[in-house]
Amino acid sequence: RGKRAFIAGVADDNGYGWAIAKALAAAGAEILVGTWVPALNIFETSLRRGKFDESRKLPNGSLMEISKIYPLDAVFDSPEDVPEDIKTNKRYAGSSNWTVKETAEVVKNDFGTIDILVHSLANGPEVSRPLLETSRKGYLAAISASSYSFVSLLQHFLPIMNPGGATLSLTYIASERTIPGYGGGMSSAKAALESDTRVLAFEAGRKASIRVNTISAGPLGSRAAKAIGFIDKMIDYSYANAPVQKELSADEVGNAAAFLVSPLASAVTGTVVYVDNGLHTMGIAI
Ligand code: NAD
């Protein structure tokens, strides 16, 4: 039987989530995605109208199929957590069952089990503010959307994951080296995500034979990255200073992800794997 993957954090064809979905589809997996509720409409419409057909092409010439798109807001665990203004917001009102707990329940009803869980989402409302100017609210929002969201997804999906399965998230080197401009507590959120990768690898490994890894990815001009504001500078910096001097494509991260969640990586868990043309190894820019 082919493997089934749930990929949280796909809302267009530019980001790492999309590239991971493609790499897993190319390897024969069935693809389910979780799309942030406010982005759902435009994503579904674009997909239906063929806007992504060019980028849906797999190496064998066929088009990636997404079996089902689930609305998801990973900052809410269950309906009791959703505040009134979100409930009544018209971008949310058209969808249902989008808290993490409900999403896992619907996936269970639809498909029974999954083998692969991918977390490719982050959000930090104050990302453009230095940490020294970040509010408590902004900092906690960054942690909630970017770190706890993975803990919550794993909590709720673990019971429907087949033993031997694997999970993966995406992190950034700002967790361990200072990257001015990656503010709002996002650097803190990535540090938490990486630490949680180790602890959750132990817990999910012992409890359910599930692996937990994270990819520390180099810079990509995704929608989220463009919102931060200095992504072009980071891409140029990486090109100029990384050991391998080439642009980093989302597909390279997708391929590494496919390896990490596959049986080829059956003994790899609790790790941060760099997919960044080697930039993390450099001590100075030359
Ligand atoms: P992206 O815009 O493709 O993906 C981010 C996704 O998160 C979007 O689809 C957005 O709708 C979704 N999202 C935001 N808040 C959400 C919520 N509360 N619930 C559900 N979904 C939510 O951008 P990307 O850069 O590909 O980001 C994917 C991951 O890669 C993130 O974890 C990011 O930090 C990480 N990453 C990106 C870079 C880069 O340079 N782009 C580098 C290293 C790591």
JSON list of N, CA and C in Angstrom, two decimals, residues 211-240:
[
{"chain": "A", "resi": 211, "resn": "ARG", "atom": "N", "xyz": [8.77, 8.78, 13.91]},
{"chain": "A", "resi": 211, "resn": "ARG", "atom": "CA", "xyz": [9.97, 9.61, 13.90]},
{"chain": "A", "resi": 211, "resn": "ARG", "atom": "C", "xyz": [9.61, 11.09, 13.78]},
{"chain": "A", "resi": 212, "resn": "VAL", "atom": "N", "xyz": [10.48, 11.94, 14.34]},
{"chain": "A", "resi": 212, "resn": "VAL", "atom": "CA", "xyz": [10.25, 13.39, 14.32]},
{"chain": "A", "resi": 212, "resn": "VAL", "atom": "C", "xyz": [11.56, 14.08, 13.92]},
{"chain": "A", "resi": 213, "resn": "ASN", "atom": "N", "xyz": [11.54, 14.78, 12.81]},
{"chain": "A", "resi": 213, "resn": "ASN", "atom": "CA", "xyz": [12.72, 15.52, 12.37]},
{"chain": "A", "resi": 213, "resn": "ASN", "atom": "C", "xyz": [12.33, 16.91, 11.91]},
{"chain": "A", "resi": 214, "resn": "THR", "atom": "N", "xyz": [13.32, 17.77, 11.77]},
{"chain": "A", "resi": 214, "resn": "THR", "atom": "CA", "xyz": [13.05, 19.10, 11.21]},
{"chain": "A", "resi": 214, "resn": "THR", "atom": "C", "xyz": [14.13, 19.46, 10.19]},
{"chain": "A", "resi": 215, "resn": "ILE", "atom": "N", "xyz": [13.73, 20.14, 9.14]},
{"chain": "A", "resi": 215, "resn": "ILE", "atom": "CA", "xyz": [14.68, 20.61, 8.13]},
{"chain": "A", "resi": 215, "resn": "ILE", "atom": "C", "xyz": [14.95, 22.09, 8.37]},
{"chain": "A", "resi": 216, "resn": "SER", "atom": "N", "xyz": [16.22, 22.43, 8.55]},
{"chain": "A", "resi": 216, "resn": "SER", "atom": "CA", "xyz": [16.60, 23.83, 8.62]},
{"chain": "A", "resi": 216, "resn": "SER", "atom": "C", "xyz": [16.90, 24.28, 7.19]},
{"chain": "A", "resi": 217, "resn": "ALA", "atom": "N", "xyz": [15.94, 24.99, 6.63]},
{"chain": "A", "resi": 217, "resn": "ALA", "atom": "CA", "xyz": [15.99, 25.30, 5.20]},
{"chain": "A", "resi": 217, "resn": "ALA", "atom": "C", "xyz": [16.65, 26.65, 4.95]},
{"chain": "A", "resi": 218, "resn": "GLY", "atom": "N", "xyz": [17.31, 26.76, 3.82]},
{"chain": "A", "resi": 218, "resn": "GLY", "atom": "CA", "xyz": [17.85, 28.04, 3.38]},
{"chain": "A", "resi": 218, "resn": "GLY", "atom": "C", "xyz": [16.73, 28.95, 2.89]},
{"chain": "A", "resi": 219, "resn": "PRO", "atom": "N", "xyz": [17.08, 30.18, 2.50]},
{"chain": "A", "resi": 219, "resn": "PRO", "atom": "CA", "xyz": [16.07, 31.16, 2.14]},
{"chain": "A", "resi": 219, "resn": "PRO", "atom": "C", "xyz": [15.36, 30.87, 0.81]},
{"chain": "A", "resi": 220, "resn": "LEU", "atom": "N", "xyz": [14.04, 31.06, 0.82]},
{"chain": "A", "resi": 220, "resn": "LEU", "atom": "CA", "xyz": [13.20, 30.85, -0.36]},
{"chain": "A", "resi": 220, "resn": "LEU", "atom": "C", "xyz": [12.20, 32.01, -0.43]},
{"chain": "A", "resi": 221, "resn": "GLY", "atom": "N", "xyz": [11.96, 32.52, -1.62]},
{"chain": "A", "resi": 221, "resn": "GLY", "atom": "CA", "xyz": [11.05, 33.66, -1.77]},
{"chain": "A", "resi": 221, "resn": "GLY", "atom": "C", "xyz": [9.59, 33.25, -1.75]},
{"chain": "A", "resi": 222, "resn": "SER", "atom": "N", "xyz": [9.16, 32.59, -0.66]},
{"chain": "A", "resi": 222, "resn": "SER", "atom": "CA", "xyz": [7.76, 32.18, -0.51]},
{"chain": "A", "resi": 222, "resn": "SER", "atom": "C", "xyz": [6.91, 33.38, -0.14]},
{"chain": "A", "resi": 223, "resn": "ARG", "atom": "N", "xyz": [5.61, 33.17, -0.09]},
{"chain": "A", "resi": 223, "resn": "ARG", "atom": "CA", "xyz": [4.71, 34.23, 0.33]},
{"chain": "A", "resi": 223, "resn": "ARG", "atom": "C", "xyz": [5.03, 34.71, 1.75]},
{"chain": "A", "resi": 224, "resn": "ALA", "atom": "N", "xyz": [5.22, 33.73, 2.66]},
{"chain": "A", "resi": 224, "resn": "ALA", "atom": "CA", "xyz": [5.52, 34.07, 4.06]},
{"chain": "A", "resi": 224, "resn": "ALA", "atom": "C", "xyz": [6.84, 34.85, 4.15]},
{"chain": "A", "resi": 225, "resn": "ALA", "atom": "N", "xyz": [7.84, 34.39, 3.39]},
{"chain": "A", "resi": 225, "resn": "ALA", "atom": "CA", "xyz": [9.16, 35.04, 3.48]},
{"chain": "A", "resi": 225, "resn": "ALA", "atom": "C", "xyz": [9.12, 36.46, 2.91]},
{"chain": "A", "resi": 226, "resn": "LYS", "atom": "N", "xyz": [8.34, 36.64, 1.86]},
{"chain": "A", "resi": 226, "resn": "LYS", "atom": "CA", "xyz": [8.24, 37.99, 1.28]},
{"chain": "A", "resi": 226, "resn": "LYS", "atom": "C", "xyz": [7.61, 38.95, 2.26]},
{"chain": "A", "resi": 227, "resn": "ALA", "atom": "N", "xyz": [6.70, 38.43, 3.09]},
{"chain": "A", "resi": 227, "resn": "ALA", "atom": "CA", "xyz": [6.04, 39.29, 4.08]},
{"chain": "A", "resi": 227, "resn": "ALA", "atom": "C", "xyz": [7.03, 39.79, 5.13]},
{"chain": "A", "resi": 228, "resn": "ILE", "atom": "N", "xyz": [8.11, 39.03, 5.35]},
{"chain": "A", "resi": 228, "resn": "ILE", "atom": "CA", "xyz": [9.10, 39.46, 6.34]},
{"chain": "A", "resi": 228, "resn": "ILE", "atom": "C", "xyz": [9.90, 40.65, 5.81]},
{"chain": "A", "resi": 229, "resn": "GLY", "atom": "N", "xyz": [10.19, 40.64, 4.50]},
{"chain": "A", "resi": 229, "resn": "GLY", "atom": "CA", "xyz": [10.73, 41.86, 3.91]},
{"chain": "A", "resi": 229, "resn": "GLY", "atom": "C", "xyz": [12.17, 41.83, 3.42]},
{"chain": "A", "resi": 230, "resn": "PHE", "atom": "N", "xyz": [13.02, 40.94, 3.96]},
{"chain": "A", "resi": 230, "resn": "PHE", "atom": "CA", "xyz": [14.43, 41.00, 3.55]},
{"chain": "A", "resi": 230, "resn": "PHE", "atom": "C", "xyz": [14.88, 39.72, 2.84]},
{"chain": "A", "resi": 231, "resn": "ILE", "atom": "N", "xyz": [13.90, 39.00, 2.27]},
{"chain": "A", "resi": 231, "resn": "ILE", "atom": "CA", "xyz": [14.22, 37.68, 1.71]},
{"chain": "A", "resi": 231, "resn": "ILE", "atom": "C", "xyz": [15.17, 37.77, 0.51]},
{"chain": "A", "resi": 232, "resn": "ASP", "atom": "N", "xyz": [15.03, 38.80, -0.33]},
{"chain": "A", "resi": 232, "resn": "ASP", "atom": "CA", "xyz": [15.93, 38.90, -1.49]},
{"chain": "A", "resi": 232, "resn": "ASP", "atom": "C", "xyz": [17.37, 39.07, -1.04]},
{"chain": "A", "resi": 233, "resn": "LYS", "atom": "N", "xyz": [17.54, 39.85, 0.01]},
{"chain": "A", "resi": 233, "resn": "LYS", "atom": "CA", "xyz": [18.88, 40.05, 0.57]},
{"chain": "A", "resi": 233, "resn": "LYS", "atom": "C", "xyz": [19.44, 38.72, 1.10]},
{"chain": "A", "resi": 234, "resn": "MET", "atom": "N", "xyz": [18.60, 37.94, 1.74]},
{"chain": "A", "resi": 234, "resn": "MET", "atom": "CA", "xyz": [19.06, 36.66, 2.29]},
{"chain": "A", "resi": 234, "resn": "MET", "atom": "C", "xyz": [19.42, 35.68, 1.17]},
{"chain": "A", "resi": 235, "resn": "ILE", "atom": "N", "xyz": [18.64, 35.71, 0.10]},
{"chain": "A", "resi": 235, "resn": "ILE", "atom": "CA", "xyz": [18.94, 34.82, -1.03]},
{"chain": "A", "resi": 235, "resn": "ILE", "atom": "C", "xyz": [20.28, 35.21, -1.67]},
{"chain": "A", "resi": 236, "resn": "ASP", "atom": "N", "xyz": [20.49, 36.52, -1.84]},
{"chain": "A", "resi": 236, "resn": "ASP", "atom": "CA", "xyz": [21.77, 36.99, -2.40]},
{"chain": "A", "resi": 236, "resn": "ASP", "atom": "C", "xyz": [22.92, 36.63, -1.48]},
{"chain": "A", "resi": 237, "resn": "TYR", "atom": "N", "xyz": [22.71, 36.81, -0.19]},
{"chain": "A", "resi": 237, "resn": "TYR", "atom": "CA", "xyz": [23.76, 36.52, 0.80]},
{"chain": "A", "resi": 237, "resn": "TYR", "atom": "C", "xyz": [24.13, 35.04, 0.73]},
{"chain": "A", "resi": 238, "resn": "SER", "atom": "N", "xyz": [23.10, 34.20, 0.67]},
{"chain": "A", "resi": 238, "resn": "SER", "atom": "CA", "xyz": [23.34, 32.76, 0.61]},
{"chain": "A", "resi": 238, "resn": "SER", "atom": "C", "xyz": [24.10, 32.39, -0.66]},
{"chain": "A", "resi": 239, "resn": "TYR", "atom": "N", "xyz": [23.67, 32.95, -1.76]},
{"chain": "A", "resi": 239, "resn": "TYR", "atom": "CA", "xyz": [24.33, 32.67, -3.04]},
{"chain": "A", "resi": 239, "resn": "TYR", "atom": "C", "xyz": [25.81, 33.05, -2.97]},
{"chain": "A", "resi": 240, "resn": "ALA", "atom": "N", "xyz": [26.08, 34.20, -2.37]},
{"chain": "A", "resi": 240, "resn": "ALA", "atom": "CA", "xyz": [27.45, 34.71, -2.33]},
{"chain": "A", "resi": 240, "resn": "ALA", "atom": "C", "xyz": [28.33, 33.93, -1.36]}
]
